[in-house]
PDB file of C-alpha atoms in Angstrom:
ATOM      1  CA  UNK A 202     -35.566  -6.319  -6.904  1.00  0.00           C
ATOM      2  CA  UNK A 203     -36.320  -9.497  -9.112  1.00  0.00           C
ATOM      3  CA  UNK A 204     -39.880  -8.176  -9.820  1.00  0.00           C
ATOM      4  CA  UNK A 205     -42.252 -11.138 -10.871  1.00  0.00           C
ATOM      5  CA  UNK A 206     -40.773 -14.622 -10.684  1.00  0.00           C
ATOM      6  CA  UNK A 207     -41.673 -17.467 -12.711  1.00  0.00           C
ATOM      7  CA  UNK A 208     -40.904 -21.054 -12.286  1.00  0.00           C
ATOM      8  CA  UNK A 209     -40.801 -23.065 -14.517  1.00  0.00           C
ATOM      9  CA  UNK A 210     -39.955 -21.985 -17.795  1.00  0.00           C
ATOM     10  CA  UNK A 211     -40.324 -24.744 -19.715  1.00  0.00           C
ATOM     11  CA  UNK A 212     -43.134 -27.871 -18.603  1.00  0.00           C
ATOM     12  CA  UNK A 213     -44.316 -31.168 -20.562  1.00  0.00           C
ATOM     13  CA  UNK A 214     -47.109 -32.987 -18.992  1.00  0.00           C
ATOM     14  CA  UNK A 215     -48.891 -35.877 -20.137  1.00  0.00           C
ATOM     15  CA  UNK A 216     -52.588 -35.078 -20.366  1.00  0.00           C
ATOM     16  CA  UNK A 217     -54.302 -35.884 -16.707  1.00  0.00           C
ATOM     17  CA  UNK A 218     -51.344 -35.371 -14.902  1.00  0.00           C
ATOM     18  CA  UNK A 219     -51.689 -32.473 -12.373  1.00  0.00           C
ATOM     19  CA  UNK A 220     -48.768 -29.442 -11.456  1.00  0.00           C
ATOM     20  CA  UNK A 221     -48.419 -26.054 -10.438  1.00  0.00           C
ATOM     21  CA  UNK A 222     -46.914 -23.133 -11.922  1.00  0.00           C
ATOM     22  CA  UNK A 223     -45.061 -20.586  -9.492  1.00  0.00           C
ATOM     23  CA  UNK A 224     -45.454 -17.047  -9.199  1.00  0.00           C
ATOM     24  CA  UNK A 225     -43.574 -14.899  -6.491  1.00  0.00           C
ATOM     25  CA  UNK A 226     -43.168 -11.070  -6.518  1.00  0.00           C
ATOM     26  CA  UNK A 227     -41.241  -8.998  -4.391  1.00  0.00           C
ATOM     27  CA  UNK A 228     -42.515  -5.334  -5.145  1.00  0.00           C
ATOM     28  CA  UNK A 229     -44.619  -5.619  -1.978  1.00  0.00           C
ATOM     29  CA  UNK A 230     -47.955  -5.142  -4.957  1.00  0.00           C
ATOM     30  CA  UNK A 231     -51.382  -6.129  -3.618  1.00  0.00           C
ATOM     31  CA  UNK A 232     -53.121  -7.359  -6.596  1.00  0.00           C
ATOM     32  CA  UNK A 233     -51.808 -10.837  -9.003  1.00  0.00           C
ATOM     33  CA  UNK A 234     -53.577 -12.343 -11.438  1.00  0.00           C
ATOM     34  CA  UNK A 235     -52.378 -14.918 -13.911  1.00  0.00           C
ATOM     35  CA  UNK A 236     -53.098 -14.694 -17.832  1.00  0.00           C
ATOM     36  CA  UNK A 237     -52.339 -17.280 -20.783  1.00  0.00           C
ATOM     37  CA  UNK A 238     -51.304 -16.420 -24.229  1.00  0.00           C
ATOM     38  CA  UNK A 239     -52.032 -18.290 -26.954  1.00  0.00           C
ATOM     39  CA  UNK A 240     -51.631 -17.448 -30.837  1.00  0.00           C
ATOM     40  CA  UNK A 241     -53.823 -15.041 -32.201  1.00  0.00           C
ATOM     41  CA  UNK A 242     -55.786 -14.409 -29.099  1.00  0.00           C
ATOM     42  CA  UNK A 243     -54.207 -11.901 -27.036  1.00  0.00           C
ATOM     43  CA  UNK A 244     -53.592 -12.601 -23.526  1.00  0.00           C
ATOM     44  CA  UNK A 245     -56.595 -13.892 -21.788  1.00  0.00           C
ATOM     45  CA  UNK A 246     -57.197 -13.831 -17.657  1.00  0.00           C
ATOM     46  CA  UNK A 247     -57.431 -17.004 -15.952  1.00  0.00           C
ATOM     47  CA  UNK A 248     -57.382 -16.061 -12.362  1.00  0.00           C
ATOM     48  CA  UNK A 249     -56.505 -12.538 -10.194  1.00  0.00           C
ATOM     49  CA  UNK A 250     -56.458 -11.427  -6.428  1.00  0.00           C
ATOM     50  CA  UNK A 251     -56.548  -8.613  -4.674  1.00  0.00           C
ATOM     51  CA  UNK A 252     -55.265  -9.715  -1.627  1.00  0.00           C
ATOM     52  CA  UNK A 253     -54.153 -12.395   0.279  1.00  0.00           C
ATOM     53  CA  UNK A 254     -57.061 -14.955   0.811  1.00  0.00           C
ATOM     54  CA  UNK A 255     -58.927 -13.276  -1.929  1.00  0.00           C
ATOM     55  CA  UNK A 256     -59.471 -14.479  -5.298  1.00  0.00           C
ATOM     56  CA  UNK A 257     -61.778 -14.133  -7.850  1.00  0.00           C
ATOM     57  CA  UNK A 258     -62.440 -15.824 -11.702  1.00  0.00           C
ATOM     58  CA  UNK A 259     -61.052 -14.339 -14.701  1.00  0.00           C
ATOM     59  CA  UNK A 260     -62.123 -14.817 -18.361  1.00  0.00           C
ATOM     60  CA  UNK A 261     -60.835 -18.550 -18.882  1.00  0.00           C
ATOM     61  CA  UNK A 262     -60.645 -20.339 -15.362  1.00  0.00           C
ATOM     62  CA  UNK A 263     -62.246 -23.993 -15.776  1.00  0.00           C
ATOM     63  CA  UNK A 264     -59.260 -25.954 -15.151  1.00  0.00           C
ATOM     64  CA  UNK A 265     -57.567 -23.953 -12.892  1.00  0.00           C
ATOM     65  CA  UNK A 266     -57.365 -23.379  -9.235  1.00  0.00           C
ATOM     66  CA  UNK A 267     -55.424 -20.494  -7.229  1.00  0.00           C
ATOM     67  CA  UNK A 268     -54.615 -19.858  -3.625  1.00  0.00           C
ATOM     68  CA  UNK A 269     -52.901 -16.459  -2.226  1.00  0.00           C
ATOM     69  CA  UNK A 270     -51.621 -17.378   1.412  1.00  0.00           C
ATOM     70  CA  UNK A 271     -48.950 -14.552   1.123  1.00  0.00           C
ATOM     71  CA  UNK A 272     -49.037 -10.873  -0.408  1.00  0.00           C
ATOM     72  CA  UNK A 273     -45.813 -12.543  -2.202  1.00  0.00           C
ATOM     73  CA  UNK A 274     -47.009 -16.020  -3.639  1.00  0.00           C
ATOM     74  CA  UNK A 275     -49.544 -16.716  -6.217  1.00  0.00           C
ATOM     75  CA  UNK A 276     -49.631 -20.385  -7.857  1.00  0.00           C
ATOM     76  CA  UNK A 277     -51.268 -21.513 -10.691  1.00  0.00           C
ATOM     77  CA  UNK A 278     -52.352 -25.386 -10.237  1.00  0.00           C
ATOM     78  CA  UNK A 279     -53.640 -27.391 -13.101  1.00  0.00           C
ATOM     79  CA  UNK A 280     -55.524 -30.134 -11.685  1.00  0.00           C
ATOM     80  CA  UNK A 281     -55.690 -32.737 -14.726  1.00  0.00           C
ATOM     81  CA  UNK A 282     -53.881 -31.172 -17.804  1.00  0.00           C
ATOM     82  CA  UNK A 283     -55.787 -31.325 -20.853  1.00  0.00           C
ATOM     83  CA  UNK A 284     -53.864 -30.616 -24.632  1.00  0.00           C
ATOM     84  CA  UNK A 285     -56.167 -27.623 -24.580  1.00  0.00           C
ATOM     85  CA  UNK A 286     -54.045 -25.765 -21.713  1.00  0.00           C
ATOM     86  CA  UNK A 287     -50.956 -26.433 -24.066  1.00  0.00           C
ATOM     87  CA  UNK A 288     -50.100 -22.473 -23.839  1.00  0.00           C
ATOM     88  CA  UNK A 289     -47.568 -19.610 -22.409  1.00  0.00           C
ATOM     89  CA  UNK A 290     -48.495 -18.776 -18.733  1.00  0.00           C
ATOM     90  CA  UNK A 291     -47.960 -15.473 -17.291  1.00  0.00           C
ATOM     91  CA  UNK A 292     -48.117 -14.108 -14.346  1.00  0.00           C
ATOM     92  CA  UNK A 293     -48.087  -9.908 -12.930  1.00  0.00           C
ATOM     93  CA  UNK A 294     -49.011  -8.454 -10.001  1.00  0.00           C
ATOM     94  CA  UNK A 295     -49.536  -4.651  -9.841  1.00  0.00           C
ATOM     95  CA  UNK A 296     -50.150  -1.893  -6.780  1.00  0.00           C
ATOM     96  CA  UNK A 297     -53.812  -1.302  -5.289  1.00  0.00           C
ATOM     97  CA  UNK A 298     -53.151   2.474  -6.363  1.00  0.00           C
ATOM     98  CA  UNK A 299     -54.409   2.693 -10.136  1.00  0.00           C
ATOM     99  CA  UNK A 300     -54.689   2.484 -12.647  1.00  0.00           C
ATOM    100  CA  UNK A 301     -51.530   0.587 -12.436  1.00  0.00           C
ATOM    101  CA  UNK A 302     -48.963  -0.667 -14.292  1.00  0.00           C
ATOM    102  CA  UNK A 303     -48.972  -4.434 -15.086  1.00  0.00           C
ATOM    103  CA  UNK A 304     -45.476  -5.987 -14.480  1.00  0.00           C
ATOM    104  CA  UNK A 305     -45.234  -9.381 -15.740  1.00  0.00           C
ATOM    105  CA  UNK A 306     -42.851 -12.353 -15.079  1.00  0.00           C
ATOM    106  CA  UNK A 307     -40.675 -13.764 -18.411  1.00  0.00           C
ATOM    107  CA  UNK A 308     -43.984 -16.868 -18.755  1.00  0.00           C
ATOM    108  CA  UNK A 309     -43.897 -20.638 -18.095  1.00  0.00           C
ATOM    109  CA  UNK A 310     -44.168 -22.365 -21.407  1.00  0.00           C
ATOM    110  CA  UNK A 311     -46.775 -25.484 -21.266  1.00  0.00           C
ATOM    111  CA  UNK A 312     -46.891 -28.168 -23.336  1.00  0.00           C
ATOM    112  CA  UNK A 313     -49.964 -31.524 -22.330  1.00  0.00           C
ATOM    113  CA  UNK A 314     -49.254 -34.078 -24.343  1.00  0.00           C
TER     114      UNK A 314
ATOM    115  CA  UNK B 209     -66.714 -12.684 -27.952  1.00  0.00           C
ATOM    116  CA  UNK B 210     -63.690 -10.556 -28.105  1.00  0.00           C
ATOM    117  CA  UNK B 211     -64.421  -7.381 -26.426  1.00  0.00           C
ATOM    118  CA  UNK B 212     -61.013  -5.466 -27.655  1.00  0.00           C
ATOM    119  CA  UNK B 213     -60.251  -5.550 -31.169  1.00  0.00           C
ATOM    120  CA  UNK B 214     -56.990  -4.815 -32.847  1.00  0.00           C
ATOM    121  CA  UNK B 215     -55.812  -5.351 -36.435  1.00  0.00           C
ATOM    122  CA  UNK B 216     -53.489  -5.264 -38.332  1.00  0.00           C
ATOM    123  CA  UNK B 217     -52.093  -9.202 -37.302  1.00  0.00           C
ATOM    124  CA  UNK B 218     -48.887  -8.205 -38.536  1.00  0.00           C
ATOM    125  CA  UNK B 219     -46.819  -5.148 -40.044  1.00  0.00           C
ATOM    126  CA  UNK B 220     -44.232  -4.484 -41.564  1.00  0.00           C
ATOM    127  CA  UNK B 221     -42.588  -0.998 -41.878  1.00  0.00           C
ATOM    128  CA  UNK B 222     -39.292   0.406 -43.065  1.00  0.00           C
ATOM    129  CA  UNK B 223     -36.955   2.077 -40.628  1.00  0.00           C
ATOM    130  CA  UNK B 224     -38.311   6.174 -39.972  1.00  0.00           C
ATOM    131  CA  UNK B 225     -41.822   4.839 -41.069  1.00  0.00           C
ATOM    132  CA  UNK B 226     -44.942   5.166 -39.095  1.00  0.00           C
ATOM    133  CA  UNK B 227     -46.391   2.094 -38.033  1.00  0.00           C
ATOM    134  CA  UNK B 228     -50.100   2.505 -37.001  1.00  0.00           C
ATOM    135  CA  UNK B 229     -52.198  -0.099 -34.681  1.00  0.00           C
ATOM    136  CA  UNK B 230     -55.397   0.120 -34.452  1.00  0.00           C
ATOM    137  CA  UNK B 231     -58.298  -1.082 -31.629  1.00  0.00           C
ATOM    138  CA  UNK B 232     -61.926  -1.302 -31.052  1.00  0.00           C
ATOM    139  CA  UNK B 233     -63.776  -2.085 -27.514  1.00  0.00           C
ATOM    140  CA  UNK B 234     -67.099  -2.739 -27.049  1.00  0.00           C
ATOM    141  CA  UNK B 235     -68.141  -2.470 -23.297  1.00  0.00           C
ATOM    142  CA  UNK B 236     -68.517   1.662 -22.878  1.00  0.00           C
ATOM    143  CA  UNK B 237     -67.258   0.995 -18.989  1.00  0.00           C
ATOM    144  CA  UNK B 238     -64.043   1.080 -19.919  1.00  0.00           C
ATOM    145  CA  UNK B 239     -61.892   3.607 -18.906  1.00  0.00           C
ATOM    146  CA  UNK B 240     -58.632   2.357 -19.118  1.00  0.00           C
ATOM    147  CA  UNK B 241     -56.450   2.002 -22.253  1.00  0.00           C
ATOM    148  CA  UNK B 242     -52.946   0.520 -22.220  1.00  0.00           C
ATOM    149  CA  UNK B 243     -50.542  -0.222 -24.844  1.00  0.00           C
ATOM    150  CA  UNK B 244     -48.496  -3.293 -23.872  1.00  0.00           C
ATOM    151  CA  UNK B 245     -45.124  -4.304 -26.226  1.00  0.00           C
ATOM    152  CA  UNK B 246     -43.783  -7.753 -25.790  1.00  0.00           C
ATOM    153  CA  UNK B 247     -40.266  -9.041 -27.402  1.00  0.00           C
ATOM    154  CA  UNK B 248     -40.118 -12.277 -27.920  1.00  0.00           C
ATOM    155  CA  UNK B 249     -39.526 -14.533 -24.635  1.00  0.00           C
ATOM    156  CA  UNK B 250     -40.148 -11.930 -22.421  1.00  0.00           C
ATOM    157  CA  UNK B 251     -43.531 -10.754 -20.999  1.00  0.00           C
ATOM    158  CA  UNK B 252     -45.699  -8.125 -21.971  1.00  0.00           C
ATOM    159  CA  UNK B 253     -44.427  -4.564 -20.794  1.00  0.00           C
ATOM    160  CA  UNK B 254     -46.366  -1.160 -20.456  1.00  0.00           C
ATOM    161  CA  UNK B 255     -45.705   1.291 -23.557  1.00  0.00           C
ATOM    162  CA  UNK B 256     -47.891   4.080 -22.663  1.00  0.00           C
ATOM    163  CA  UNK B 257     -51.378   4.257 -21.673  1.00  0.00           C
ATOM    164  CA  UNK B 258     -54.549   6.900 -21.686  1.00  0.00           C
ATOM    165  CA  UNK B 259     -57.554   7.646 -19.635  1.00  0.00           C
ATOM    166  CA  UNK B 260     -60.674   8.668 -22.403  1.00  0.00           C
ATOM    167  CA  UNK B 261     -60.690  12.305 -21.281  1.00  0.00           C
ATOM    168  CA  UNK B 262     -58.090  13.164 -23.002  1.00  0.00           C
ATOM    169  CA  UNK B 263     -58.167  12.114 -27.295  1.00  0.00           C
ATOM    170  CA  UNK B 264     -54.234  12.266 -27.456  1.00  0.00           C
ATOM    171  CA  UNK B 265     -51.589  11.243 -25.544  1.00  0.00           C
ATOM    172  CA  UNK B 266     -47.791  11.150 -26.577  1.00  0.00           C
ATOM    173  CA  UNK B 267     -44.603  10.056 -25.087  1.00  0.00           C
ATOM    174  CA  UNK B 268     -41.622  10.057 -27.236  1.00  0.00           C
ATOM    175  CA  UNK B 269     -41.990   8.785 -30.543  1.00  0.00           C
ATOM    176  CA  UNK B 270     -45.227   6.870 -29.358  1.00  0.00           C
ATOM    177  CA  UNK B 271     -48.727   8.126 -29.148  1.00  0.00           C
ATOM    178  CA  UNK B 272     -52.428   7.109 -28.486  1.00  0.00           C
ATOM    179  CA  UNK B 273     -55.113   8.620 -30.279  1.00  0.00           C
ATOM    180  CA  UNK B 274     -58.209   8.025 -28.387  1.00  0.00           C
ATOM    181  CA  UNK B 275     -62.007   8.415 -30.234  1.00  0.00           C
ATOM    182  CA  UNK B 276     -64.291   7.740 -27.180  1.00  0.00           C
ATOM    183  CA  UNK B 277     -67.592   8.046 -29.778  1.00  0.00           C
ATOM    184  CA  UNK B 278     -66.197   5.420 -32.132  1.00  0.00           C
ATOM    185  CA  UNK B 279     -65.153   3.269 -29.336  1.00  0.00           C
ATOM    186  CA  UNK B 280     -61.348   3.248 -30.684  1.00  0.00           C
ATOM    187  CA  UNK B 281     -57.993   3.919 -30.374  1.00  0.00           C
ATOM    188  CA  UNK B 282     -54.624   3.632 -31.955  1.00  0.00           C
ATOM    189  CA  UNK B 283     -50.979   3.238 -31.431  1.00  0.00           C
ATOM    190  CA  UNK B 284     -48.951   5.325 -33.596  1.00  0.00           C
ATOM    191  CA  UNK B 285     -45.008   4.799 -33.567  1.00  0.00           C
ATOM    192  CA  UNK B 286     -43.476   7.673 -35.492  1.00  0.00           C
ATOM    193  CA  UNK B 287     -39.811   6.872 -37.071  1.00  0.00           C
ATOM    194  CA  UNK B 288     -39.707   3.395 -36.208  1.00  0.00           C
ATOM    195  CA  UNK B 289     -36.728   1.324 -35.333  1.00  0.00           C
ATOM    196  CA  UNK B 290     -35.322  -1.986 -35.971  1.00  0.00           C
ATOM    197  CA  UNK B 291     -34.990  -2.015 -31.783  1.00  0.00           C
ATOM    198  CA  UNK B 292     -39.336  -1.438 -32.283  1.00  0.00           C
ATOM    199  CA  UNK B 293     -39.562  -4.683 -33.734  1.00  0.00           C
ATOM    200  CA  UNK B 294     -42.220  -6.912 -31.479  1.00  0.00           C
ATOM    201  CA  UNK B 295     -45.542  -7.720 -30.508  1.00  0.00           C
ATOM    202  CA  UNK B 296     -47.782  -5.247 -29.139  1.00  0.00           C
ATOM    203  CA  UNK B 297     -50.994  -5.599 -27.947  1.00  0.00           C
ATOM    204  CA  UNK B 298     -53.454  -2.895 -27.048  1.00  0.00           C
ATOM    205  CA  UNK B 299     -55.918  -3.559 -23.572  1.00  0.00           C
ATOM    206  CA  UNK B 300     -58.921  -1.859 -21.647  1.00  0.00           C
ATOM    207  CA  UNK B 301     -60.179  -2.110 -18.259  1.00  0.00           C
ATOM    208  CA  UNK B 302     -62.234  -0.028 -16.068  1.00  0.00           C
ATOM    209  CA  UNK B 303     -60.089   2.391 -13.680  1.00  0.00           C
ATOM    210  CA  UNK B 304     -60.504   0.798 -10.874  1.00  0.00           C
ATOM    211  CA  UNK B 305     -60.060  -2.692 -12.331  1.00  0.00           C
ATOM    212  CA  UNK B 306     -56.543  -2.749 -14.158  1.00  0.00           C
ATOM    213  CA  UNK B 307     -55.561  -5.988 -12.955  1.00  0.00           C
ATOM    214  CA  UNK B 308     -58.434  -7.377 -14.920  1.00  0.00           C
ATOM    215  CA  UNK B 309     -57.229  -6.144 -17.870  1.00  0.00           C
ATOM    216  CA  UNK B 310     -59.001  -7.201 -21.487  1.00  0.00           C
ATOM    217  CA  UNK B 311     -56.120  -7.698 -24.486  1.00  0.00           C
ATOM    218  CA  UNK B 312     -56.218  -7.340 -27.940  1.00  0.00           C
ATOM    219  CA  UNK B 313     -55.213 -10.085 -29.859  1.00  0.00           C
ATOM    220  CA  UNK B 314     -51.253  -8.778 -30.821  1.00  0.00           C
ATOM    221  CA  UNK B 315     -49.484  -6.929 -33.522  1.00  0.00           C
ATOM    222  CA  UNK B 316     -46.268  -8.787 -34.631  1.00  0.00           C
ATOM    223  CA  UNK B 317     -44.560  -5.289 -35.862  1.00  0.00           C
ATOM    224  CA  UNK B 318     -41.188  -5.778 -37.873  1.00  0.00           C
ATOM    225  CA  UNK B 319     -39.034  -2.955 -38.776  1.00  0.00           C
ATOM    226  CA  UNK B 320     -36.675  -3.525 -41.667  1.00  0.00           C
ATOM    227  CA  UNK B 321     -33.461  -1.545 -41.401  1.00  0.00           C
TER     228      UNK B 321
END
């Protein structure tokens, strides 16, 4: 099992330009949400979903959009990059049984320029 | 407003020290407490975690002390390691709600041999 995959690692965008970060797990988990890490703030929740074709806000999500076609899939689309969302990006999914265990992929380092 | 507090930013301990983290929440629906430890370029992993009916739980040379009326809890790390040696950030969440979970800020914990 590869657990969570990430992709990319490593991103420079010039500000207004638009991507999306991938997310793919294979543990078969129900929920995924998506959190950024930035220095001396923690880890702080952009977007999650419990299922496929469900998703919900998280703490920080003005910028951000999120689909979940698949139990597998769950991207992360910046629509116009702003130096603000300069940050690490991860991703985890965990099992509908909880409380569960986070697992997290290895992050997708940002940089808007 | 940052619902889970943890201090100290950074520690540094001598090899078979103790290295204590501590946290404060605010929102009394929590019910969830996780310790996550994250080395660098990797993502966050679970350490151990505790459920506030119980005020201590220990696995190893790690352990949660959990003081519901304060509204805190700490990691302790008994005889740390040079291998110890990372972030680690403490979280809350209601039960049924891990995948929404609410970090601390991060301990950058160094162990010197």
């Amino acid at each position: 099992n590869a657990g969570v995959t990430q992709t990319p690692k490593f991103q420079v965008l010039k500000t207004g330009q638009s991507m999306t970060l991938q997310c793919a797990q294979d543990m078969n988990h129900e929920y995924m949400s998506w959190y950024r890490q930035d220095p001396g703030m923690g880890l702080r929740l952009i977007h999650y979903s419990v299922g496929a074709g469900i998703t919900d806000q998280g703490e920080v999500p003005n910028g951000y959009n999120v689909s979940r076609s698949t139990t597998e899939d769950f991207p992360l689309r910046l629509l116009s990059a702003a130096p603000s969302q300069t940050s690490v990006y991860f991703c985890a999914s965990n099992p509908r049984t909880g409380p569960g265990e986070l697992f997290f992929g290895e992050g997708s380092r940002l940089t808007v320029l | 407003q940052q619902q889970v507090k943890q201090s100290p930013q950074s520690l540094i301990v001598q090899k078979g020290g103790i290295s204590i983290i501590n946290c404060a929440y605010e929102n009394t629906a929590f019910d969830y407490f996780p310790w996550y430890q994250q080395f660098p370029g990797k993502g966050p992993a679970l350490l151990i975690a505790i459920r506030p009916d119980v005020s201590e739980k220990k696995e190893g040379r790690f352990t949660i002390s959990f003081n519901k009326s304060a509204k805190q809890f700490s990691l302790h790390i008994m005889d740390s390691q040079p291998g110890d040696s990372a972030t680690y950030f403490c979280a809350a969440s209601g039960m049924d709600s891990s995948y929404k979970l609410i970090f601390g800020s991060g301990t950058r914990l160094l162990v010197r041999p």
